[in-house]
Short mmCIF file of N, CA and C in Angstrom, two decimals:
data_model
loop_
_atom_site.label_atom_id
_atom_site.label_comp_id
_atom_site.label_asym_id
_atom_site.label_seq_id
_atom_site.Cartn_x
_atom_site.Cartn_y
_atom_site.Cartn_z
N MET A 102 -180.72 64.28 -69.47
CA MET A 102 -180.99 63.72 -68.17
C MET A 102 -179.68 63.27 -67.53
N GLN A 103 -179.46 63.69 -66.30
CA GLN A 103 -178.25 63.34 -65.59
C GLN A 103 -178.46 62.04 -64.84
N ARG A 104 -177.38 61.24 -64.82
CA ARG A 104 -177.43 59.98 -64.08
C ARG A 104 -176.54 60.11 -62.87
N GLY A 105 -176.95 59.48 -61.76
CA GLY A 105 -176.16 59.54 -60.54
C GLY A 105 -177.05 59.22 -59.35
N PHE A 106 -176.49 59.42 -58.19
CA PHE A 106 -177.20 59.13 -56.96
C PHE A 106 -177.42 60.42 -56.19
N THR A 107 -178.54 60.47 -55.55
CA THR A 107 -178.77 61.62 -54.69
C THR A 107 -178.09 61.35 -53.35
N LEU A 108 -177.93 62.37 -52.55
CA LEU A 108 -177.31 62.24 -51.24
C LEU A 108 -178.12 61.31 -50.35
N ILE A 109 -179.41 61.36 -50.45
CA ILE A 109 -180.28 60.50 -49.64
C ILE A 109 -180.09 59.04 -50.03
N GLU A 110 -179.99 58.74 -51.33
CA GLU A 110 -179.76 57.37 -51.78
C GLU A 110 -178.41 56.85 -51.28
N LEU A 111 -177.40 57.68 -51.34
CA LEU A 111 -176.07 57.29 -50.86
C LEU A 111 -176.08 56.99 -49.37
N VAL A 112 -176.73 57.82 -48.60
CA VAL A 112 -176.82 57.61 -47.15
C VAL A 112 -177.58 56.32 -46.86
N MET A 113 -178.63 56.05 -47.59
CA MET A 113 -179.41 54.83 -47.39
C MET A 113 -178.56 53.58 -47.69
N ILE A 114 -177.78 53.62 -48.74
CA ILE A 114 -176.91 52.48 -49.09
C ILE A 114 -175.87 52.27 -48.01
N LEU A 115 -175.24 53.33 -47.55
CA LEU A 115 -174.23 53.23 -46.48
C LEU A 115 -174.85 52.70 -45.19
N LEU A 116 -176.05 53.14 -44.89
CA LEU A 116 -176.76 52.66 -43.70
C LEU A 116 -177.06 51.16 -43.82
N LEU A 117 -177.47 50.74 -44.98
CA LEU A 117 -177.75 49.32 -45.22
C LEU A 117 -176.47 48.48 -45.08
N ILE A 118 -175.36 48.95 -45.61
CA ILE A 118 -174.08 48.25 -45.49
C ILE A 118 -173.66 48.17 -44.02
N ALA A 119 -173.85 49.25 -43.28
CA ALA A 119 -173.48 49.27 -41.86
C ALA A 119 -174.31 48.26 -41.07
N ILE A 120 -175.59 48.16 -41.36
CA ILE A 120 -176.46 47.20 -40.67
C ILE A 120 -176.04 45.78 -40.99
N LEU A 121 -175.75 45.49 -42.26
CA LEU A 121 -175.30 44.15 -42.64
C LEU A 121 -173.98 43.80 -41.97
N ALA A 122 -173.06 44.73 -41.89
CA ALA A 122 -171.76 44.49 -41.25
C ALA A 122 -171.94 44.24 -39.76
N ALA A 123 -172.83 44.99 -39.13
CA ALA A 123 -173.06 44.82 -37.69
C ALA A 123 -173.65 43.45 -37.38
N VAL A 124 -174.40 42.89 -38.30
CA VAL A 124 -174.99 41.57 -38.10
C VAL A 124 -173.97 40.47 -38.43
N ALA A 125 -173.17 40.66 -39.46
CA ALA A 125 -172.26 39.61 -39.95
C ALA A 125 -170.99 39.48 -39.13
N ILE A 126 -170.39 40.55 -38.66
CA ILE A 126 -169.10 40.49 -37.98
C ILE A 126 -169.14 39.65 -36.71
N PRO A 127 -170.13 39.75 -35.84
CA PRO A 127 -170.13 38.89 -34.65
C PRO A 127 -170.19 37.40 -34.97
N ARG A 128 -170.77 37.05 -36.10
CA ARG A 128 -170.84 35.64 -36.47
C ARG A 128 -169.47 35.07 -36.79
N PHE A 129 -168.55 35.88 -37.29
CA PHE A 129 -167.21 35.41 -37.63
C PHE A 129 -166.25 35.45 -36.46
N SER A 130 -166.58 36.16 -35.41
CA SER A 130 -165.66 36.30 -34.28
C SER A 130 -165.48 34.99 -33.51
N GLY A 131 -166.42 34.09 -33.54
CA GLY A 131 -166.32 32.83 -32.82
C GLY A 131 -165.71 31.71 -33.64
N TYR A 132 -165.16 32.02 -34.80
CA TYR A 132 -164.62 31.01 -35.70
C TYR A 132 -163.49 30.21 -35.07
N GLY A 133 -162.59 30.87 -34.32
CA GLY A 133 -161.47 30.18 -33.69
C GLY A 133 -161.94 29.14 -32.69
N ALA A 134 -162.92 29.50 -31.88
CA ALA A 134 -163.44 28.56 -30.88
C ALA A 134 -164.14 27.38 -31.55
N ILE A 135 -164.81 27.62 -32.66
CA ILE A 135 -165.49 26.54 -33.39
C ILE A 135 -164.45 25.59 -33.98
N LYS A 136 -163.41 26.15 -34.58
CA LYS A 136 -162.35 25.34 -35.17
C LYS A 136 -161.68 24.48 -34.11
N GLN A 137 -161.36 25.09 -32.97
CA GLN A 137 -160.74 24.37 -31.87
C GLN A 137 -161.67 23.28 -31.33
N GLY A 138 -162.95 23.61 -31.18
CA GLY A 138 -163.92 22.64 -30.69
C GLY A 138 -164.07 21.44 -31.62
N ASN A 139 -164.05 21.69 -32.92
CA ASN A 139 -164.14 20.59 -33.89
C ASN A 139 -162.90 19.70 -33.83
N ALA A 140 -161.74 20.32 -33.64
CA ALA A 140 -160.50 19.54 -33.51
C ALA A 140 -160.55 18.68 -32.25
N VAL A 141 -161.06 19.23 -31.16
CA VAL A 141 -161.19 18.48 -29.90
C VAL A 141 -162.10 17.27 -30.11
N MET A 142 -163.22 17.46 -30.80
CA MET A 142 -164.14 16.34 -31.06
C MET A 142 -163.47 15.26 -31.91
N LYS A 143 -162.68 15.67 -32.89
CA LYS A 143 -161.97 14.71 -33.76
C LYS A 143 -160.96 13.91 -32.96
N ILE A 144 -160.15 14.58 -32.15
CA ILE A 144 -159.12 13.89 -31.35
C ILE A 144 -159.78 12.95 -30.35
N ALA A 145 -160.81 13.42 -29.65
CA ALA A 145 -161.52 12.58 -28.68
C ALA A 145 -162.14 11.36 -29.36
N SER A 146 -162.68 11.55 -30.53
CA SER A 146 -163.26 10.44 -31.28
C SER A 146 -162.19 9.41 -31.65
N ASP A 147 -161.02 9.87 -32.04
CA ASP A 147 -159.94 8.96 -32.40
C ASP A 147 -159.39 8.23 -31.18
N ILE A 148 -159.37 8.90 -30.03
CA ILE A 148 -158.96 8.22 -28.79
C ILE A 148 -159.97 7.12 -28.46
N ARG A 149 -161.25 7.41 -28.60
CA ARG A 149 -162.29 6.40 -28.36
C ARG A 149 -162.16 5.23 -29.34
N TYR A 150 -161.81 5.56 -30.58
CA TYR A 150 -161.61 4.51 -31.60
C TYR A 150 -160.51 3.55 -31.15
N ALA A 151 -159.38 4.11 -30.68
CA ALA A 151 -158.28 3.27 -30.22
C ALA A 151 -158.72 2.40 -29.04
N GLN A 152 -159.49 2.98 -28.13
CA GLN A 152 -159.97 2.24 -26.97
C GLN A 152 -160.93 1.12 -27.42
N ASN A 153 -161.85 1.44 -28.29
CA ASN A 153 -162.80 0.43 -28.78
C ASN A 153 -162.09 -0.68 -29.54
N ARG A 154 -161.09 -0.31 -30.30
CA ARG A 154 -160.32 -1.31 -31.04
C ARG A 154 -159.63 -2.27 -30.09
N ALA A 155 -159.08 -1.73 -29.00
CA ALA A 155 -158.42 -2.58 -28.00
C ALA A 155 -159.40 -3.57 -27.38
N THR A 156 -160.59 -3.13 -27.06
CA THR A 156 -161.55 -4.02 -26.40
C THR A 156 -162.16 -5.04 -27.36
N THR A 157 -162.40 -4.65 -28.59
CA THR A 157 -163.05 -5.59 -29.52
C THR A 157 -162.08 -6.62 -30.09
N THR A 158 -160.81 -6.24 -30.26
CA THR A 158 -159.84 -7.19 -30.81
C THR A 158 -159.02 -7.88 -29.73
N GLN A 159 -159.14 -7.40 -28.46
CA GLN A 159 -158.36 -7.93 -27.34
C GLN A 159 -156.85 -7.78 -27.58
N GLN A 160 -156.49 -6.68 -28.26
CA GLN A 160 -155.08 -6.34 -28.49
C GLN A 160 -154.86 -4.92 -27.97
N ARG A 161 -153.70 -4.71 -27.35
CA ARG A 161 -153.39 -3.35 -26.90
C ARG A 161 -153.40 -2.41 -28.10
N SER A 162 -153.87 -1.21 -27.84
CA SER A 162 -153.97 -0.19 -28.88
C SER A 162 -153.47 1.12 -28.29
N ARG A 163 -152.95 2.00 -29.12
CA ARG A 163 -152.43 3.25 -28.58
C ARG A 163 -152.57 4.41 -29.55
N VAL A 164 -152.60 5.60 -28.96
CA VAL A 164 -152.56 6.85 -29.71
C VAL A 164 -151.22 7.48 -29.38
N SER A 165 -150.39 7.68 -30.39
CA SER A 165 -149.08 8.31 -30.20
C SER A 165 -149.15 9.73 -30.75
N PHE A 166 -148.90 10.70 -29.89
CA PHE A 166 -148.86 12.10 -30.32
C PHE A 166 -147.44 12.38 -30.77
N THR A 167 -147.24 12.38 -32.09
CA THR A 167 -145.89 12.42 -32.67
C THR A 167 -145.37 13.83 -32.92
N GLY A 168 -146.23 14.81 -32.86
CA GLY A 168 -145.82 16.19 -33.08
C GLY A 168 -146.86 17.13 -32.53
N ALA A 169 -146.64 18.43 -32.72
CA ALA A 169 -147.58 19.42 -32.18
C ALA A 169 -148.95 19.33 -32.84
N ALA A 170 -149.01 18.81 -34.05
CA ALA A 170 -150.29 18.73 -34.75
C ALA A 170 -150.50 17.37 -35.41
N THR A 171 -149.74 16.35 -34.97
CA THR A 171 -149.86 15.04 -35.60
C THR A 171 -149.97 13.94 -34.54
N TYR A 172 -150.70 12.90 -34.90
CA TYR A 172 -150.80 11.72 -34.06
C TYR A 172 -151.16 10.52 -34.91
N GLU A 173 -150.99 9.33 -34.35
CA GLU A 173 -151.29 8.10 -35.07
C GLU A 173 -151.89 7.08 -34.12
N VAL A 174 -152.66 6.16 -34.68
CA VAL A 174 -153.27 5.08 -33.89
C VAL A 174 -152.66 3.77 -34.36
N ARG A 175 -152.16 2.99 -33.39
CA ARG A 175 -151.52 1.71 -33.69
C ARG A 175 -152.06 0.62 -32.76
N TYR A 176 -151.80 -0.63 -33.13
CA TYR A 176 -152.17 -1.75 -32.28
C TYR A 176 -150.99 -2.70 -32.14
N CYS A 177 -150.96 -3.41 -31.03
CA CYS A 177 -149.86 -4.31 -30.70
C CYS A 177 -150.06 -5.65 -31.40
N THR A 178 -148.99 -6.15 -32.01
CA THR A 178 -149.06 -7.46 -32.67
C THR A 178 -148.31 -8.53 -31.90
N SER A 179 -147.46 -8.12 -30.95
CA SER A 179 -146.72 -9.13 -30.17
C SER A 179 -146.49 -8.63 -28.75
N TYR A 180 -147.49 -8.85 -27.92
CA TYR A 180 -147.45 -8.41 -26.52
C TYR A 180 -146.90 -9.53 -25.64
N THR A 181 -146.00 -9.17 -24.75
CA THR A 181 -145.43 -10.12 -23.81
C THR A 181 -145.96 -9.81 -22.42
N GLN A 182 -146.80 -10.67 -21.87
CA GLN A 182 -147.42 -10.45 -20.58
C GLN A 182 -146.39 -10.39 -19.45
N ALA A 183 -145.34 -11.22 -19.54
CA ALA A 183 -144.35 -11.29 -18.46
C ALA A 183 -143.64 -9.95 -18.24
N THR A 184 -143.40 -9.22 -19.33
CA THR A 184 -142.70 -7.93 -19.21
C THR A 184 -143.64 -6.75 -19.42
N CYS A 185 -144.89 -7.03 -19.67
CA CYS A 185 -145.90 -5.99 -19.93
C CYS A 185 -145.45 -5.05 -21.04
N SER A 186 -144.96 -5.61 -22.12
CA SER A 186 -144.48 -4.76 -23.20
C SER A 186 -144.84 -5.35 -24.56
N CYS A 187 -144.86 -4.49 -25.52
CA CYS A 187 -145.15 -4.88 -26.90
C CYS A 187 -143.92 -4.58 -27.74
N SER A 188 -143.50 -5.55 -28.52
CA SER A 188 -142.30 -5.34 -29.33
C SER A 188 -142.61 -4.93 -30.76
N SER A 189 -143.88 -5.00 -31.16
CA SER A 189 -144.22 -4.65 -32.53
C SER A 189 -145.59 -3.97 -32.59
N TRP A 190 -145.62 -2.77 -33.18
CA TRP A 190 -146.87 -2.01 -33.32
C TRP A 190 -147.16 -1.79 -34.80
N ASN A 191 -148.37 -2.10 -35.23
CA ASN A 191 -148.80 -1.84 -36.60
C ASN A 191 -149.81 -0.69 -36.60
N PHE A 192 -149.89 -0.01 -37.73
CA PHE A 192 -150.88 1.06 -37.87
C PHE A 192 -152.29 0.46 -37.89
N ALA A 193 -153.20 1.09 -37.17
CA ALA A 193 -154.60 0.75 -37.29
C ALA A 193 -155.09 1.29 -38.63
N THR A 194 -156.19 0.76 -39.11
CA THR A 194 -156.75 1.23 -40.37
C THR A 194 -157.67 2.41 -40.11
N ASP A 195 -157.44 3.49 -40.82
CA ASP A 195 -158.30 4.67 -40.71
C ASP A 195 -159.65 4.33 -41.32
N PRO A 196 -160.74 4.44 -40.57
CA PRO A 196 -162.05 4.05 -41.11
C PRO A 196 -162.52 4.91 -42.28
N TYR A 197 -161.95 6.10 -42.44
CA TYR A 197 -162.38 6.99 -43.53
C TYR A 197 -161.57 6.79 -44.79
N THR A 198 -160.25 6.68 -44.65
CA THR A 198 -159.39 6.58 -45.84
C THR A 198 -159.00 5.15 -46.16
N ARG A 199 -159.18 4.23 -45.22
CA ARG A 199 -158.77 2.83 -45.34
C ARG A 199 -157.25 2.69 -45.46
N GLY A 200 -156.52 3.75 -45.11
CA GLY A 200 -155.06 3.71 -45.09
C GLY A 200 -154.57 3.66 -43.66
N ASN A 201 -153.28 3.92 -43.48
CA ASN A 201 -152.71 3.97 -42.14
C ASN A 201 -153.35 5.10 -41.35
N PHE A 202 -153.61 4.85 -40.08
CA PHE A 202 -154.29 5.83 -39.24
C PHE A 202 -153.28 6.86 -38.73
N GLN A 203 -153.01 7.84 -39.57
CA GLN A 203 -152.12 8.95 -39.22
C GLN A 203 -152.89 10.24 -39.46
N VAL A 204 -152.88 11.13 -38.47
CA VAL A 204 -153.65 12.37 -38.57
C VAL A 204 -152.71 13.57 -38.49
N ASN A 205 -152.87 14.50 -39.41
CA ASN A 205 -152.19 15.78 -39.36
C ASN A 205 -153.28 16.84 -39.25
N LEU A 206 -153.37 17.47 -38.08
CA LEU A 206 -154.43 18.45 -37.84
C LEU A 206 -154.35 19.64 -38.78
N ASN A 207 -153.16 19.91 -39.33
CA ASN A 207 -153.00 21.05 -40.24
C ASN A 207 -153.80 20.87 -41.52
N ASN A 208 -154.16 19.64 -41.87
CA ASN A 208 -154.95 19.40 -43.08
C ASN A 208 -156.36 19.96 -42.96
N ASP A 209 -156.98 19.80 -41.79
CA ASP A 209 -158.36 20.25 -41.61
C ASP A 209 -158.52 21.35 -40.57
N PHE A 210 -157.55 21.46 -39.66
CA PHE A 210 -157.66 22.41 -38.54
C PHE A 210 -156.36 23.20 -38.40
N SER A 211 -155.94 23.89 -39.45
CA SER A 211 -154.65 24.58 -39.41
C SER A 211 -154.59 25.55 -38.24
N GLY A 212 -153.46 25.52 -37.54
CA GLY A 212 -153.26 26.38 -36.39
C GLY A 212 -153.60 25.73 -35.06
N VAL A 213 -154.29 24.59 -35.09
CA VAL A 213 -154.62 23.87 -33.86
C VAL A 213 -153.43 22.99 -33.49
N THR A 214 -153.05 23.02 -32.22
CA THR A 214 -151.93 22.19 -31.76
C THR A 214 -152.32 21.41 -30.51
N ILE A 215 -151.56 20.35 -30.27
CA ILE A 215 -151.74 19.51 -29.09
C ILE A 215 -150.59 19.82 -28.15
N ALA A 216 -150.91 20.15 -26.90
CA ALA A 216 -149.86 20.46 -25.92
C ALA A 216 -149.06 19.19 -25.62
N ASN A 217 -147.82 19.37 -25.28
CA ASN A 217 -146.93 18.24 -25.02
C ASN A 217 -147.10 17.67 -23.62
N THR A 218 -148.31 17.61 -23.12
CA THR A 218 -148.55 17.05 -21.79
C THR A 218 -148.53 15.52 -21.84
N VAL A 219 -148.79 14.97 -23.00
CA VAL A 219 -148.81 13.51 -23.15
C VAL A 219 -148.26 13.17 -24.53
N SER A 220 -147.44 12.12 -24.60
CA SER A 220 -146.92 11.72 -25.91
C SER A 220 -147.50 10.38 -26.35
N LEU A 221 -148.04 9.62 -25.39
CA LEU A 221 -148.53 8.29 -25.71
C LEU A 221 -149.68 7.93 -24.78
N LEU A 222 -150.72 7.39 -25.35
CA LEU A 222 -151.87 6.93 -24.58
C LEU A 222 -152.21 5.53 -25.06
N GLU A 223 -152.01 4.55 -24.18
CA GLU A 223 -152.19 3.15 -24.55
C GLU A 223 -153.38 2.56 -23.81
N PHE A 224 -154.11 1.66 -24.49
CA PHE A 224 -155.26 0.99 -23.89
C PHE A 224 -155.03 -0.51 -23.86
N ASP A 225 -155.37 -1.14 -22.74
CA ASP A 225 -155.27 -2.60 -22.64
C ASP A 225 -156.56 -3.22 -23.17
N PRO A 226 -156.65 -4.56 -23.26
CA PRO A 226 -157.85 -5.20 -23.81
C PRO A 226 -159.14 -4.92 -23.04
N LEU A 227 -159.03 -4.37 -21.83
CA LEU A 227 -160.23 -3.98 -21.08
C LEU A 227 -160.58 -2.51 -21.29
N GLY A 228 -159.79 -1.81 -22.08
CA GLY A 228 -160.05 -0.40 -22.35
C GLY A 228 -159.47 0.54 -21.32
N ARG A 229 -158.64 0.04 -20.42
CA ARG A 229 -158.03 0.89 -19.40
C ARG A 229 -156.84 1.64 -20.00
N PRO A 230 -156.71 2.92 -19.67
CA PRO A 230 -155.62 3.72 -20.26
C PRO A 230 -154.31 3.62 -19.49
N TYR A 231 -153.23 3.68 -20.23
CA TYR A 231 -151.88 3.75 -19.68
C TYR A 231 -151.17 4.89 -20.37
N ASN A 232 -150.58 5.77 -19.60
CA ASN A 232 -149.96 6.97 -20.14
C ASN A 232 -148.47 6.74 -20.40
N GLY A 233 -148.17 5.84 -21.32
CA GLY A 233 -146.79 5.60 -21.70
C GLY A 233 -145.99 4.80 -20.69
N ALA A 234 -146.59 4.42 -19.57
CA ALA A 234 -145.85 3.67 -18.54
C ALA A 234 -145.96 2.18 -18.84
N VAL A 235 -144.86 1.47 -18.65
CA VAL A 235 -144.89 0.03 -18.81
C VAL A 235 -145.46 -0.54 -17.52
N SER A 236 -146.69 -0.98 -17.59
CA SER A 236 -147.36 -1.46 -16.40
C SER A 236 -148.45 -2.44 -16.77
N CYS A 237 -148.63 -3.42 -15.92
CA CYS A 237 -149.71 -4.38 -16.14
C CYS A 237 -150.93 -4.05 -15.29
N THR A 238 -150.73 -3.28 -14.24
CA THR A 238 -151.82 -3.08 -13.30
C THR A 238 -152.20 -1.63 -13.06
N ALA A 239 -151.27 -0.70 -13.15
CA ALA A 239 -151.54 0.68 -12.75
C ALA A 239 -152.11 1.49 -13.90
N SER A 240 -153.43 1.56 -13.97
CA SER A 240 -154.09 2.34 -15.00
C SER A 240 -153.95 3.82 -14.65
N VAL A 241 -153.57 4.61 -15.63
CA VAL A 241 -153.34 6.03 -15.39
C VAL A 241 -154.14 6.85 -16.40
N GLY A 242 -154.93 7.78 -15.91
CA GLY A 242 -155.66 8.68 -16.79
C GLY A 242 -154.75 9.79 -17.26
N THR A 243 -155.24 10.61 -18.16
CA THR A 243 -154.43 11.70 -18.68
C THR A 243 -155.31 12.82 -19.21
N THR A 244 -154.67 13.94 -19.49
CA THR A 244 -155.35 15.08 -20.09
C THR A 244 -154.59 15.49 -21.34
N VAL A 245 -155.32 15.70 -22.43
CA VAL A 245 -154.73 16.17 -23.68
C VAL A 245 -155.24 17.60 -23.88
N ALA A 246 -154.33 18.57 -23.88
CA ALA A 246 -154.71 19.97 -24.06
C ALA A 246 -154.62 20.35 -25.53
N VAL A 247 -155.67 20.99 -26.03
CA VAL A 247 -155.72 21.41 -27.43
C VAL A 247 -155.73 22.93 -27.46
N LYS A 248 -154.81 23.50 -28.25
CA LYS A 248 -154.63 24.96 -28.30
C LYS A 248 -154.96 25.49 -29.70
N TYR A 249 -155.45 26.74 -29.72
CA TYR A 249 -155.64 27.43 -30.98
C TYR A 249 -155.57 28.92 -30.74
N GLY A 250 -154.58 29.57 -31.32
CA GLY A 250 -154.45 31.03 -31.24
C GLY A 250 -154.61 31.55 -29.82
N GLY A 251 -155.44 32.58 -29.69
CA GLY A 251 -155.68 33.20 -28.39
C GLY A 251 -156.81 32.57 -27.60
N GLU A 252 -157.37 31.49 -28.12
CA GLU A 252 -158.49 30.84 -27.43
C GLU A 252 -157.96 30.12 -26.18
N PRO A 253 -158.79 30.01 -25.13
CA PRO A 253 -158.37 29.23 -23.96
C PRO A 253 -158.21 27.75 -24.34
N ASP A 254 -157.28 27.07 -23.69
CA ASP A 254 -157.07 25.65 -23.96
C ASP A 254 -158.35 24.86 -23.71
N LYS A 255 -158.59 23.86 -24.53
CA LYS A 255 -159.68 22.91 -24.30
C LYS A 255 -159.03 21.57 -23.99
N ASN A 256 -159.49 20.93 -22.95
CA ASN A 256 -158.89 19.68 -22.49
C ASN A 256 -159.76 18.48 -22.80
N ILE A 257 -159.09 17.41 -23.24
CA ILE A 257 -159.72 16.10 -23.39
C ILE A 257 -159.22 15.29 -22.20
N ILE A 258 -160.14 14.79 -21.39
CA ILE A 258 -159.78 14.07 -20.19
C ILE A 258 -160.10 12.58 -20.37
N VAL A 259 -159.08 11.74 -20.12
CA VAL A 259 -159.27 10.30 -20.17
C VAL A 259 -159.13 9.79 -18.73
N GLN A 260 -160.22 9.26 -18.18
CA GLN A 260 -160.24 8.82 -16.79
C GLN A 260 -159.46 7.52 -16.60
N SER A 261 -158.76 7.42 -15.46
CA SER A 261 -158.08 6.16 -15.15
C SER A 261 -159.12 5.09 -14.85
N GLN A 262 -158.74 3.85 -14.98
CA GLN A 262 -159.56 2.66 -14.76
C GLN A 262 -160.67 2.49 -15.79
N THR A 263 -161.53 3.52 -15.97
CA THR A 263 -162.66 3.35 -16.90
C THR A 263 -162.29 3.73 -18.33
N GLY A 264 -161.35 4.67 -18.49
CA GLY A 264 -160.98 5.13 -19.82
C GLY A 264 -162.01 6.06 -20.43
N MET A 265 -162.97 6.54 -19.62
CA MET A 265 -164.00 7.44 -20.15
C MET A 265 -163.35 8.70 -20.72
N VAL A 266 -163.73 9.06 -21.93
CA VAL A 266 -163.18 10.22 -22.62
C VAL A 266 -164.21 11.34 -22.57
N SER A 267 -163.80 12.50 -22.04
CA SER A 267 -164.72 13.65 -21.99
C SER A 267 -163.95 14.91 -22.33
N TYR A 268 -164.70 15.96 -22.66
CA TYR A 268 -164.08 17.26 -22.97
C TYR A 268 -165.02 18.37 -22.60
#
């Protein structure tokens, strides 16, 4: 007795593989957009955390974008109202790791970068945003652009006065 496959069996197997590939490949094509979207949600959540921290503790808080894929959240420990400046910033506590609040997107979202449109986003005790400007009154909104490969940029928008974060 000979063992092997008939031509019909081989064609059926190839047809089955082709159908499975046709169904599976489109599911993987959106992976870049999903990765970028998840990174946007993480960054927006961390910006909201800094804002909430500022309002609940009544201390200025800020998100510093330190590199193309890194940022940190800090709070002011010695604010001078007369000059509208803070001379000492401490790391906020990361609610997940309980360590210093420093994020490297390459750990979870490799290839995702933050555009250099903003380097610092500070919140006053009322939650109003300041875009790195030393000011006591002029609240300034900003946009944080998040990039990944060939995907279109996704923007995180922080509104002036209200500090509302949207994307």
